[in-house]
Short mmCIF file of N, CA, C and O in Angstrom, two decimals:
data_model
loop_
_atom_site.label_atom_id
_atom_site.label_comp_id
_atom_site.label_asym_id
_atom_site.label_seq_id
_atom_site.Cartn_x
_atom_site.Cartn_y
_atom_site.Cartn_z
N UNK A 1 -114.58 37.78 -9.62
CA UNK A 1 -114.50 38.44 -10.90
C UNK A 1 -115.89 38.79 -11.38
O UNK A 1 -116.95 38.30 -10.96
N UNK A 2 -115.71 39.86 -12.45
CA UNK A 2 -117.53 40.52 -12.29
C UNK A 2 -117.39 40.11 -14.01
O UNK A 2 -116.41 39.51 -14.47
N UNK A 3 -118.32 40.46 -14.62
CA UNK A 3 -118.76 40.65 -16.17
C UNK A 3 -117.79 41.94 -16.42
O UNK A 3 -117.64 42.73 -15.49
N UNK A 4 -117.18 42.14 -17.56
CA UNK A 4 -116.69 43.43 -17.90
C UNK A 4 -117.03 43.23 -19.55
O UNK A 4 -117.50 42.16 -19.95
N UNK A 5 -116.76 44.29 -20.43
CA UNK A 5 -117.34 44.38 -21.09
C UNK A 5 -116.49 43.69 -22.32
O UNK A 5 -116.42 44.26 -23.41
N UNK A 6 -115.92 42.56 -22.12
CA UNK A 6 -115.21 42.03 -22.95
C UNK A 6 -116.18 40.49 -23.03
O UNK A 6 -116.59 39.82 -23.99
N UNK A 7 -116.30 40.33 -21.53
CA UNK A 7 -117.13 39.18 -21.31
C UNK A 7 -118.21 39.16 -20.70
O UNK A 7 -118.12 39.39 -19.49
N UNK A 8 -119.17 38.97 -21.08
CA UNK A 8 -120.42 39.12 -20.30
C UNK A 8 -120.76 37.48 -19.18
O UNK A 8 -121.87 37.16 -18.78
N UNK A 9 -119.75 36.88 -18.98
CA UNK A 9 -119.90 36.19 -18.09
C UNK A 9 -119.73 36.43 -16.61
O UNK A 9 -118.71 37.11 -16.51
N UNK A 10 -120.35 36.15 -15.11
CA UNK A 10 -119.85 36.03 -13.96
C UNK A 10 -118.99 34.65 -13.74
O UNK A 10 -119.39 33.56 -14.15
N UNK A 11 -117.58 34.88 -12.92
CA UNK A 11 -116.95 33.82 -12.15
C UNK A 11 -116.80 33.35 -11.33
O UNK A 11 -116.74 34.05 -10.32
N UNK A 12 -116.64 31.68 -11.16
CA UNK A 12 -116.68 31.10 -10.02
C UNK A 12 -115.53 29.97 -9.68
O UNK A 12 -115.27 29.12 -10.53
N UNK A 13 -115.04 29.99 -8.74
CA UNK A 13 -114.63 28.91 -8.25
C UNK A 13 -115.15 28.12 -7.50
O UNK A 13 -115.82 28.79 -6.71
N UNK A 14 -115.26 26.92 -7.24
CA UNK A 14 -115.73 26.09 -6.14
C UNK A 14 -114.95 24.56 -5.72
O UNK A 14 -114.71 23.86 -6.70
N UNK A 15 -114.60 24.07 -4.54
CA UNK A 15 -114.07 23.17 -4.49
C UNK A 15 -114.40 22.53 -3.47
O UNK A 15 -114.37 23.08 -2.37
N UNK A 16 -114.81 21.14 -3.65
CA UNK A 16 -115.17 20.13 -2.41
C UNK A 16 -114.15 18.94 -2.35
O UNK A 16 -113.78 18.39 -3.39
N UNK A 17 -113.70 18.54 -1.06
CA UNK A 17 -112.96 16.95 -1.13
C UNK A 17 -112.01 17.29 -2.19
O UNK A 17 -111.45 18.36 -1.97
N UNK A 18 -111.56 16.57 -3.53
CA UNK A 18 -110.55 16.76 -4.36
C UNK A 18 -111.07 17.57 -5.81
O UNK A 18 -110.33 17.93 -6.73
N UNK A 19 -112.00 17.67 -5.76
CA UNK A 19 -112.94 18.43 -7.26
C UNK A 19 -113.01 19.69 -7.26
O UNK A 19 -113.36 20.38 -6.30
N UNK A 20 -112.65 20.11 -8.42
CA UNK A 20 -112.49 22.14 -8.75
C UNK A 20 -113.74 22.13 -9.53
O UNK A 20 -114.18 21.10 -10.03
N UNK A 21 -114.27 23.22 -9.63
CA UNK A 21 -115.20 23.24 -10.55
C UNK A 21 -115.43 25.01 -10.96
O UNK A 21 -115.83 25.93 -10.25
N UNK A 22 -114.95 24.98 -12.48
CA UNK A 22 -114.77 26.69 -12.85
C UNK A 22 -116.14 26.47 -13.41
O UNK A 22 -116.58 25.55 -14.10
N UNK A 23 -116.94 27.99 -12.74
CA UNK A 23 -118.13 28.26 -12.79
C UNK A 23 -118.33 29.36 -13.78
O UNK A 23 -117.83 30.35 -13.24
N UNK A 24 -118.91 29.80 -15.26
CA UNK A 24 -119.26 30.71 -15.65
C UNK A 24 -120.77 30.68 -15.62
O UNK A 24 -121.40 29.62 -15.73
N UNK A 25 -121.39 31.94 -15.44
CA UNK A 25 -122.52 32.49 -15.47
C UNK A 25 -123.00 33.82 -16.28
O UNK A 25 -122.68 34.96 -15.94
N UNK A 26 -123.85 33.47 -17.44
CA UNK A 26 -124.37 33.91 -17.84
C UNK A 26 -125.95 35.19 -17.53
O UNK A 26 -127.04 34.79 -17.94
N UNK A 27 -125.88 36.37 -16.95
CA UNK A 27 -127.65 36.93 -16.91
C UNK A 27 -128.60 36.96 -17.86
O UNK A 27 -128.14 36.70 -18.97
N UNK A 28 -129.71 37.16 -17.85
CA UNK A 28 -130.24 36.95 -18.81
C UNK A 28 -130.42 36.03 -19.95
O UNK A 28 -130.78 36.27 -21.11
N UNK A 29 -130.07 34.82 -19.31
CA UNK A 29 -129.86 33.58 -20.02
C UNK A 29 -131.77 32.73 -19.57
O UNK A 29 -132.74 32.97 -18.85
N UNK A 30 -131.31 31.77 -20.53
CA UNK A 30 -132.99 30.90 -20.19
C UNK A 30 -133.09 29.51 -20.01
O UNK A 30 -133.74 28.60 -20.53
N UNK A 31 -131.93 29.65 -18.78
CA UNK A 31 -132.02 28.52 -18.11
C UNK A 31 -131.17 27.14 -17.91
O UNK A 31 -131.24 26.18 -17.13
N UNK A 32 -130.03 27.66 -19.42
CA UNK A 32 -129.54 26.27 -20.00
C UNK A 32 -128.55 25.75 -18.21
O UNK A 32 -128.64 26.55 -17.29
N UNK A 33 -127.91 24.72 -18.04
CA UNK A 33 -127.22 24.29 -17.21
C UNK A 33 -126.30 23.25 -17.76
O UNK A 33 -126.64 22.07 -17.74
N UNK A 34 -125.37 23.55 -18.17
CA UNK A 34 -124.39 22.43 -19.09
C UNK A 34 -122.97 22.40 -17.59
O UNK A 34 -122.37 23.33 -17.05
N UNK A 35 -122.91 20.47 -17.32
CA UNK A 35 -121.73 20.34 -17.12
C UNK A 35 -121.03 19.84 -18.05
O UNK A 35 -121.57 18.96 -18.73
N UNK A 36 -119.15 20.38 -18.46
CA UNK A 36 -118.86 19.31 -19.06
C UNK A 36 -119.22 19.36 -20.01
O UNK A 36 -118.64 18.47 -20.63
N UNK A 37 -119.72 19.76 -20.49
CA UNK A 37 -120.42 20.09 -22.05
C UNK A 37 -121.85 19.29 -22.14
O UNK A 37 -122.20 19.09 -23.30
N UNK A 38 -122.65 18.86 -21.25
CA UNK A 38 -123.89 18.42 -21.42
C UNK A 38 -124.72 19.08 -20.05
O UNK A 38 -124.18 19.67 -19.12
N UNK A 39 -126.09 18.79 -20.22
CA UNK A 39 -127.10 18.98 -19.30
C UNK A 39 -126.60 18.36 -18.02
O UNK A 39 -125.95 17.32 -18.01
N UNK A 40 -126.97 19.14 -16.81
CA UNK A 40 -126.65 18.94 -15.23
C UNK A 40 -127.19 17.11 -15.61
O UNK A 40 -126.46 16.12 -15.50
N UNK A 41 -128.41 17.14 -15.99
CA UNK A 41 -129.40 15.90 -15.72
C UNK A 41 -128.52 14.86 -16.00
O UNK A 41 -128.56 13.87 -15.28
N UNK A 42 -127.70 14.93 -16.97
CA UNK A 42 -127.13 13.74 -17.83
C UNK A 42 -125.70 13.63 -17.51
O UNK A 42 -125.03 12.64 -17.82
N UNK A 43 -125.12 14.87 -16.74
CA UNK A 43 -124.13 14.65 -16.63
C UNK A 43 -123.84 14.19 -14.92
O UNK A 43 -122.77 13.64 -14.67
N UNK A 44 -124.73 14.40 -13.89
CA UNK A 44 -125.04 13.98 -12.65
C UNK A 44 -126.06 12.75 -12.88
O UNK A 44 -127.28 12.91 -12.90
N UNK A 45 -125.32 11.30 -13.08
CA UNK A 45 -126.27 10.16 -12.98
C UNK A 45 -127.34 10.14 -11.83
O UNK A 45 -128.30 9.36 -11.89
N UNK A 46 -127.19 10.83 -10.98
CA UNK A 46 -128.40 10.16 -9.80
C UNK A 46 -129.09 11.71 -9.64
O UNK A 46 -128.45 12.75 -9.79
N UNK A 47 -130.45 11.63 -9.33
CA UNK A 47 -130.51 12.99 -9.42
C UNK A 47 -130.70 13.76 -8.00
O UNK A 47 -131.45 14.74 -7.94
N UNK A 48 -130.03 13.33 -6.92
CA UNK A 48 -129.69 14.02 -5.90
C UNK A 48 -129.04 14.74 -6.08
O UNK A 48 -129.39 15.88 -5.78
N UNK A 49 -127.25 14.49 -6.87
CA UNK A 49 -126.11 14.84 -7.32
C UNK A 49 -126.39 16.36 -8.16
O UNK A 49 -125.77 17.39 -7.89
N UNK A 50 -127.51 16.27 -9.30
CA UNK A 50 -127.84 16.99 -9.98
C UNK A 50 -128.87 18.23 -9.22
O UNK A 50 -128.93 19.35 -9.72
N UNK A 51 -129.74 17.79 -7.80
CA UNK A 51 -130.35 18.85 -6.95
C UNK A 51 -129.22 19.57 -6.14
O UNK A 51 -129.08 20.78 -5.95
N UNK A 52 -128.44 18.54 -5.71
CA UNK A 52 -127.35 19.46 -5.17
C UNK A 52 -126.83 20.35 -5.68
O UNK A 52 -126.75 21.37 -5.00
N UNK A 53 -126.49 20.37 -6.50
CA UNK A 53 -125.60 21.20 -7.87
C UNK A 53 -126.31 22.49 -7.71
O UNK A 53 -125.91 23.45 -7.06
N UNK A 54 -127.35 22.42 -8.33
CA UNK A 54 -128.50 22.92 -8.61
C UNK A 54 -129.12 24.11 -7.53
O UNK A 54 -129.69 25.13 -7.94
N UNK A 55 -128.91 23.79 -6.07
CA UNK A 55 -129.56 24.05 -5.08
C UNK A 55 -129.46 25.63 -4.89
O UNK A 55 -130.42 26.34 -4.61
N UNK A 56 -128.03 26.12 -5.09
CA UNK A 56 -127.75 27.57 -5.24
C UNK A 56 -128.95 28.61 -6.14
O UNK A 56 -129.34 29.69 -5.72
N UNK A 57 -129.33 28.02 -7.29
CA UNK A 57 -129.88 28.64 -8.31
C UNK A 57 -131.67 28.28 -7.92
O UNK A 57 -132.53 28.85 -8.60
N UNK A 58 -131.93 27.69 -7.23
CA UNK A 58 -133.34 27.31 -6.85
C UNK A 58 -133.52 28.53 -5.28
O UNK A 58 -134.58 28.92 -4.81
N UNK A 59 -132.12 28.89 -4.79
CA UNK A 59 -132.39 29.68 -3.26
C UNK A 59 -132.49 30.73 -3.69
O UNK A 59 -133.40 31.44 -3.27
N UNK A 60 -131.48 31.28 -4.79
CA UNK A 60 -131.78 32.49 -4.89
C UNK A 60 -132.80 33.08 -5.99
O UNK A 60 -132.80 34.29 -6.23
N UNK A 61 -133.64 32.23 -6.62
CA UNK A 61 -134.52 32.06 -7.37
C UNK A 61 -134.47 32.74 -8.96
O UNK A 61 -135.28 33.45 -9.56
N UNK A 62 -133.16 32.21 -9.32
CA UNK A 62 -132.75 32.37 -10.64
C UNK A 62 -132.36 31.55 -11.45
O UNK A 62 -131.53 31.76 -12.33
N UNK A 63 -133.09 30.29 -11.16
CA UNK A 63 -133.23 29.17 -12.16
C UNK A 63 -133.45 29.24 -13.89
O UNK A 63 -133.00 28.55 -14.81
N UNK A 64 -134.21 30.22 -13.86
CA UNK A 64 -134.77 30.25 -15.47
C UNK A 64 -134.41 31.68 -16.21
O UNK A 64 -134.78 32.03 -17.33
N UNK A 65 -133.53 32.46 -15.20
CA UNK A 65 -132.82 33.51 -15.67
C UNK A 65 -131.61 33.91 -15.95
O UNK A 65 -131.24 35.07 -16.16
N UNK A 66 -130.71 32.54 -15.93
CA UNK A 66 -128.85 32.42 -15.90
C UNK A 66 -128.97 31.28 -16.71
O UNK A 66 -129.81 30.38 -16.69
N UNK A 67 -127.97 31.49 -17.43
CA UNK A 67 -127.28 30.60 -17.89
C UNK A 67 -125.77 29.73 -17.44
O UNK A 67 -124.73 30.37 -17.59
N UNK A 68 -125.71 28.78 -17.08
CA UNK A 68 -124.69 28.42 -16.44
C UNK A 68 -123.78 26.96 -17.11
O UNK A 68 -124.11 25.85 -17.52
N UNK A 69 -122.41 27.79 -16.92
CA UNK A 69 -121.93 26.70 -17.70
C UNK A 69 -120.47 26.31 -16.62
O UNK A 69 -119.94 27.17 -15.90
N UNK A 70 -120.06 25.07 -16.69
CA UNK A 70 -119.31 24.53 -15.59
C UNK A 70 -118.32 23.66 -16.32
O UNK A 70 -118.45 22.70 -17.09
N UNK A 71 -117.16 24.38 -15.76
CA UNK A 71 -115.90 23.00 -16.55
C UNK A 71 -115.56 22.18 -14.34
O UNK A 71 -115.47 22.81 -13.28
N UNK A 72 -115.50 21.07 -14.55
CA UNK A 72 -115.69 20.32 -13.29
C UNK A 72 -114.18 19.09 -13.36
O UNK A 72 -114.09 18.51 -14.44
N UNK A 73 -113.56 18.87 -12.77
CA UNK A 73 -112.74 17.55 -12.86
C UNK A 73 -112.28 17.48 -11.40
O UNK A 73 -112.54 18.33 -10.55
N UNK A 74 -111.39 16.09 -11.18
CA UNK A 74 -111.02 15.62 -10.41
C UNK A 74 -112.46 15.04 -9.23
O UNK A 74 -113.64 15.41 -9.25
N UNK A 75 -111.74 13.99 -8.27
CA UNK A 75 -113.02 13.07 -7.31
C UNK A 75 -113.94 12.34 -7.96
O UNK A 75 -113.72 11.71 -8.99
N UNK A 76 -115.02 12.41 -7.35
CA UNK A 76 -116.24 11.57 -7.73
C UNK A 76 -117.78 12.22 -8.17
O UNK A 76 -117.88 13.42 -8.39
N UNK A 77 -118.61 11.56 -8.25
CA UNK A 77 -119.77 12.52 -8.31
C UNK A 77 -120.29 13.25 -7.18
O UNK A 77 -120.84 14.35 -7.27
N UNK A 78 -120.07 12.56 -6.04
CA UNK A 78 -121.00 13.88 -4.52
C UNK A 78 -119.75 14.78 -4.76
O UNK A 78 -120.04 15.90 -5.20
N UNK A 79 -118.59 14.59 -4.60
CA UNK A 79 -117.69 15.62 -4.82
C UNK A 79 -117.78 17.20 -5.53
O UNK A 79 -117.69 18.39 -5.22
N UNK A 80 -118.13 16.03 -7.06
CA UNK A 80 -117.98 17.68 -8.20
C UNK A 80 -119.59 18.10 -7.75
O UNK A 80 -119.83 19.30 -7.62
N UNK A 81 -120.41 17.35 -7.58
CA UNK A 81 -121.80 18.13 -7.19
C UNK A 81 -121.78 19.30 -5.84
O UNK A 81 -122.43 20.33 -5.68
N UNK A 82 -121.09 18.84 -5.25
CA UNK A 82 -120.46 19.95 -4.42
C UNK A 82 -119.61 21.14 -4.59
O UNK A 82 -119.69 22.17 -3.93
N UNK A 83 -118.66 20.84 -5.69
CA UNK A 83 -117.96 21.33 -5.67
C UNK A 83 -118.81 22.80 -6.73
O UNK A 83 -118.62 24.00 -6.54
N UNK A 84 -119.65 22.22 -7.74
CA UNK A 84 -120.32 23.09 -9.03
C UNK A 84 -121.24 24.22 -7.94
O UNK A 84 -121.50 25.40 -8.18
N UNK A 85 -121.63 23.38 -6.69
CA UNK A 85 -123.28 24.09 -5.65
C UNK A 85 -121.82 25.24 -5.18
O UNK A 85 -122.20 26.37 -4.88
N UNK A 86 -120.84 25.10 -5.13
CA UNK A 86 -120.26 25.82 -4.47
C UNK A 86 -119.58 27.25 -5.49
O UNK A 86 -119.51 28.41 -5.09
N UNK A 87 -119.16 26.78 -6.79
CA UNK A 87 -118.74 27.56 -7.49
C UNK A 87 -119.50 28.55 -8.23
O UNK A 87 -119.08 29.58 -8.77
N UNK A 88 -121.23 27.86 -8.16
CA UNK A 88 -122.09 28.36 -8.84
C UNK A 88 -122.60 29.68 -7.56
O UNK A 88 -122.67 30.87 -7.89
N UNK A 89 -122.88 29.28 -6.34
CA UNK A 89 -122.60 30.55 -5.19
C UNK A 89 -121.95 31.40 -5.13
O UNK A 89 -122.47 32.42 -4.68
N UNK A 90 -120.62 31.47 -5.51
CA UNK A 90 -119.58 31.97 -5.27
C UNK A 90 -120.23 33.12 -6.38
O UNK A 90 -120.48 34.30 -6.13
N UNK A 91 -120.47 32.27 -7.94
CA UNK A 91 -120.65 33.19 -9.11
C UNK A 91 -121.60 34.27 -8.61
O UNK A 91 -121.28 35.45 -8.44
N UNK A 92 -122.67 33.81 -8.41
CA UNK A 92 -124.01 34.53 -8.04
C UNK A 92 -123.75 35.86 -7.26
O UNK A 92 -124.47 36.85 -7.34
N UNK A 93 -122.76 35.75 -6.58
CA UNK A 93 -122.16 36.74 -5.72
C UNK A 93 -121.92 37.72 -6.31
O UNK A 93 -122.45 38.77 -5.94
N UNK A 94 -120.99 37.69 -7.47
CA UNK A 94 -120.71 38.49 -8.38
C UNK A 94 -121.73 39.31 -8.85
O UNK A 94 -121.92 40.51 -8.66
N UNK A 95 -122.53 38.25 -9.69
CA UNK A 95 -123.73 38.80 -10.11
C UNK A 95 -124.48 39.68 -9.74
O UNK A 95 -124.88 40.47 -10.59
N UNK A 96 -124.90 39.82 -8.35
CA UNK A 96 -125.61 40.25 -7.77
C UNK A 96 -125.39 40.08 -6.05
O UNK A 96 -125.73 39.09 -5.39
N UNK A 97 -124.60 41.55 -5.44
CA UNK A 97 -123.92 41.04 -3.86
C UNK A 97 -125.18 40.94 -3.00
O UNK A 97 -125.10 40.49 -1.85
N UNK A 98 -126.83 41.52 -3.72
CA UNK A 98 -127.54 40.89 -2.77
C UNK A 98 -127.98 39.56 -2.45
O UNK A 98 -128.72 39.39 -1.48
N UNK A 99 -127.62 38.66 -3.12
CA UNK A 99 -127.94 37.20 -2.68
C UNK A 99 -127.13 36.54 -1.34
O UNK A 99 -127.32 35.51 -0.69
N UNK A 100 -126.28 37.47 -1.26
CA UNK A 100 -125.64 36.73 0.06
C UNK A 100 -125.91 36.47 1.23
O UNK A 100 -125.34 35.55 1.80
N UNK A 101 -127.32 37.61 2.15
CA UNK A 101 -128.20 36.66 3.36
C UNK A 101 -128.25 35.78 2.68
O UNK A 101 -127.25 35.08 2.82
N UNK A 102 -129.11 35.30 1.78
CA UNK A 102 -130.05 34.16 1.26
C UNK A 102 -128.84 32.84 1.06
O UNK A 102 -128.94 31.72 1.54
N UNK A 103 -128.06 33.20 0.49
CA UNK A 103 -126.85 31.88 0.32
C UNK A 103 -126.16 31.96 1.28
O UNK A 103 -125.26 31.20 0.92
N UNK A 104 -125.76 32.41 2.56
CA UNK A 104 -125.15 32.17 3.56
C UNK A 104 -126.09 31.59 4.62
O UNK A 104 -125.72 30.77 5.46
N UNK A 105 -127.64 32.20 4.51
CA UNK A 105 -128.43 31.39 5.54
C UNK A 105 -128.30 30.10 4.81
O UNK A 105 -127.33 29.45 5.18
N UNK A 106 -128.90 29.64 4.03
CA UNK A 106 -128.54 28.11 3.41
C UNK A 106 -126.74 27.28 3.61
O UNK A 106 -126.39 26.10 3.52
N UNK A 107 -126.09 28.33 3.85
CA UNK A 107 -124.83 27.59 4.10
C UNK A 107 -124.33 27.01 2.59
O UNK A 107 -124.05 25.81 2.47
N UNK A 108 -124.26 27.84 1.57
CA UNK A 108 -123.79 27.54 0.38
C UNK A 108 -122.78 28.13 0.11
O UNK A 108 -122.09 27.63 -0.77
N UNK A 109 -122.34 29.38 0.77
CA UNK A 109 -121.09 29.92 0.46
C UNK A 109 -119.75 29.57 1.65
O UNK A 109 -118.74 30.26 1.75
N UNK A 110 -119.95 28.70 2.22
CA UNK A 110 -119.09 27.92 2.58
C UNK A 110 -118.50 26.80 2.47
O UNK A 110 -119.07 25.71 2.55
N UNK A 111 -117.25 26.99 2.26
CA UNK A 111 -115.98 25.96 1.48
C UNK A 111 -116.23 24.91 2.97
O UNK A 111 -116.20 25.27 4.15
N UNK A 112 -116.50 23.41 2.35
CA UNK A 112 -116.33 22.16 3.28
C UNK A 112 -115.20 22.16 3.24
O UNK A 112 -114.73 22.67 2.22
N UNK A 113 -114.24 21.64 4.24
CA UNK A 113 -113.25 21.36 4.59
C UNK A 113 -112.94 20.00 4.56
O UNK A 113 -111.72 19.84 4.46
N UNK A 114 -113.38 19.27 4.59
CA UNK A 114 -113.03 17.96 4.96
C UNK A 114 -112.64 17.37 4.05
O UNK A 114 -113.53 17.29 3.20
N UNK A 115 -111.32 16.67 3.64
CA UNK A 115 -110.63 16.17 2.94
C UNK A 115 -110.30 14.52 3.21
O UNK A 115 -110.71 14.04 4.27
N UNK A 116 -109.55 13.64 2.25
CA UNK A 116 -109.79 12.15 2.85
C UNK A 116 -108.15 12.22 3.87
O UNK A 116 -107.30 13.09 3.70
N UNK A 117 -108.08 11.47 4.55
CA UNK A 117 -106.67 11.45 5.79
C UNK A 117 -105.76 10.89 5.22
O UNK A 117 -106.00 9.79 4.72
N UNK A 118 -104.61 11.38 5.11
CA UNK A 118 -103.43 10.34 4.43
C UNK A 118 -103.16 9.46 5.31
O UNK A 118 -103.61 9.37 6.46
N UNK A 119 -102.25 8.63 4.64
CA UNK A 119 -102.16 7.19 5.55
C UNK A 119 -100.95 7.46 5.80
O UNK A 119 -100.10 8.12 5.20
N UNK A 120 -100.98 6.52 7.37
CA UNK A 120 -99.30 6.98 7.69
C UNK A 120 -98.99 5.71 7.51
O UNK A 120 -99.85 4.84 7.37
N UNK A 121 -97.58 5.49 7.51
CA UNK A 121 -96.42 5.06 7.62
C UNK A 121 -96.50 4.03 8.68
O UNK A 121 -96.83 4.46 9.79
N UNK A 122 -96.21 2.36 8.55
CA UNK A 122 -96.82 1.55 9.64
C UNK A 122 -98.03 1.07 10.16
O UNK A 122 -98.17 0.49 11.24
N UNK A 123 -98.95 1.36 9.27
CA UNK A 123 -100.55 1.43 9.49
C UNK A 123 -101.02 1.04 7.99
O UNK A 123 -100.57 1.47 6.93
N UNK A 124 -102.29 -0.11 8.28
CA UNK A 124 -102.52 -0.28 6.79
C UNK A 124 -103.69 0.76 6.39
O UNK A 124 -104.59 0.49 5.59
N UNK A 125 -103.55 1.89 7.03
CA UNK A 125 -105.06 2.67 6.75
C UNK A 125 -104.30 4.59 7.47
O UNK A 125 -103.33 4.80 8.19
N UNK A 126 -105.18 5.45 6.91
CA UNK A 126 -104.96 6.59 8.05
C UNK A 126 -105.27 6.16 9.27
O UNK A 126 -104.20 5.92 9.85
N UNK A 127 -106.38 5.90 10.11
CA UNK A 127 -106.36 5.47 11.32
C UNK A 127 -105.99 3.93 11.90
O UNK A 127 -105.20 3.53 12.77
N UNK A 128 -106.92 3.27 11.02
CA UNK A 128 -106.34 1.86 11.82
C UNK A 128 -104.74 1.12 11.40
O UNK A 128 -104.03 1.11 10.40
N UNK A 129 -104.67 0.56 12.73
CA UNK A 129 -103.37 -0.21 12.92
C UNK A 129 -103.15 -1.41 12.73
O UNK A 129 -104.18 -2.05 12.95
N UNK A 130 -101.92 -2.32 12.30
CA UNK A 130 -102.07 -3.62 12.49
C UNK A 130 -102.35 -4.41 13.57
O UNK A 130 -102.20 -3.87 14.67
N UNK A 131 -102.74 -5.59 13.54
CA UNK A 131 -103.22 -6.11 14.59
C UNK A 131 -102.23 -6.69 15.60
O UNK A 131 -101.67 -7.74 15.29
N UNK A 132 -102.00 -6.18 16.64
CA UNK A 132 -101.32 -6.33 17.92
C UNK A 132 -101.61 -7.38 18.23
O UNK A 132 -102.68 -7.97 18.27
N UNK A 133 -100.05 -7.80 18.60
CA UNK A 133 -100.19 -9.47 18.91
C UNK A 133 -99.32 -9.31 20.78
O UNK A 133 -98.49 -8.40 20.81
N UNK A 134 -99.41 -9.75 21.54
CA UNK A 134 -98.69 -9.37 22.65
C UNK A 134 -97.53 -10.77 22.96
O UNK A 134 -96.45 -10.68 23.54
N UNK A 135 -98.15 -12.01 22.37
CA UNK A 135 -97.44 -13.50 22.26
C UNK A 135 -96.96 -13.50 20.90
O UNK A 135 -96.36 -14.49 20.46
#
């Protein structure tokens, strides 16, 4: 979805493991980064969580020229930090379709796949089994 003239925002989706994260983006903004209704910093306790997030807007070097705002739920924190690096790519796209060498060489506009394994039936785990007794 692009900006139209009702909304001057760009859209994003992004999703890692079990976490959605709806991405709006602001141009010509100065910098703010609210998850959740607060600062990336405060709302990502560790600040790997918060570089990750982040990492999209540092590649394509529009850190201090967007404004970005993120509604995030479901999983954990590496999760939604994944999930925001992903939705906030996606946005940027919109924004501007030349960023896409630059965020595809980095490998940001690709959806991780990897999800947790359901557990089957007879097993106290997805993979492992109970312990086999042969006596």
């Amino acid at each position: 979805m692009s900006a139209t003239e009702t909304s001057p925002y760009f859209l994003g989706t992004g999703r890692r493991k079990t976490s959605t994260a709806r991405v709006r983006i602001k141009d010509g903004g100065t910098g703010v980064f609210e998850v959740n209704g607060k600062s990336a910093d405060d709302y990502f306790t560790h600040e790997n969580f918060s570089r990750v997030a982040a990492r999209p807007l540092a590649t394509a070097e529009v850190k201090d020229k967007v404004d970005v705002f993120v509604t995030v739920d479901g999983g954990g924190n590496s999760g939604q930090a994944g999930a925001v690096s992903h939705g906030i790519a996606r946005a940027l796209l919109h924004l501007n379709p030349e960023y896409r060498p630059v965020l595809k060489k980095a490998g940001l506009l690709t959806r991780d796949p990897r999800e947790k394994e359901r557990k089957k039936s007879g097993q106290p785990g997805a993979r492992k089994r109970f312990q086999f007794s042969k006596r």
